[in-house]
Amino acid sequence: MMHIFSSITSTQNSNLDDGAFVPKGIDKACPRATWPATGKKHASVPITEEQVRGIFHRYDTNRDGLLSKQELKNAFSSLGSRMPGVRAWLALQHADVNGDGYINEAEFDKLVKYTLKRGYKFN
């Protein structure tokens, strides 16, 4: 039993690259992201209401004055949401008062307030 464990350990040790385990068949020179971040600290600045409004206006790609789920998804993705599709759906549930599947000008303030409560920040 001890012999099996030592062979596994020696296999893993042979695949170490700067302290990170690289599975067989993966090129060690292949760039890979580290999780969590490499330890570099960045100052995070909370996003302002004006910035949120600007982002949503920018992502109204067809300029019809309505934000669709896809446009919301793109906007939340630019804000750094980990799950922009889910966030867009939740935003529609929260702000789409008339239930038409779009955010119009009358519902826009509710969307902005919802987004600000999520605490997005710029790095």
PDB file of C-alpha atoms in Angstrom, residues 1 14-15 20 32 39 49-51 53 66 73 78 83-84 87 94 97-98 122:
ATOM      1  CA  MET A   1       0.000   0.000   0.000  1.00  0.00           C
ATOM      2  CA  SER A  14       7.180  15.210 -11.711  1.00  0.00           C
ATOM      3  CA  ASN A  15       4.285  17.260 -13.066  1.00  0.00           C
ATOM      4  CA  ALA A  20       1.170  24.045  -9.593  1.00  0.00           C
ATOM      5  CA  ARG A  32      -3.353  29.217 -17.418  1.00  0.00           C
ATOM      6  CA  GLY A  39      -2.249  38.253  -5.120  1.00  0.00           C
ATOM      7  CA  GLU A  49     -25.600  55.808 -10.578  1.00  0.00           C
ATOM      8  CA  GLU A  50     -24.488  57.923 -13.535  1.00  0.00           C
ATOM      9  CA  GLN A  51     -22.087  55.194 -14.680  1.00  0.00           C
ATOM     10  CA  ARG A  53     -27.164  54.628 -16.478  1.00  0.00           C
ATOM     11  CA  LEU A  66     -35.999  49.262 -24.542  1.00  0.00           C
ATOM     12  CA  LYS A  73     -26.991  40.214 -20.199  1.00  0.00           C
ATOM     13  CA  SER A  78     -19.472  44.320 -18.813  1.00  0.00           C
ATOM     14  CA  MET A  83     -23.520  34.925 -14.187  1.00  0.00           C
ATOM     15  CA  PRO A  84     -24.796  37.715 -16.443  1.00  0.00           C
ATOM     16  CA  ARG A  87     -28.512  38.537 -13.351  1.00  0.00           C
ATOM     17  CA  HIS A  94     -37.419  42.959 -10.434  1.00  0.00           C
ATOM     18  CA  VAL A  97     -43.376  46.088 -14.050  1.00  0.00           C
ATOM     19  CA  ASN A  98     -45.603  45.566 -17.112  1.00  0.00           C
ATOM     20  CA  PHE A 122     -14.555  49.006 -11.004  1.00  0.00           C
TER      21      PHE A 122
END
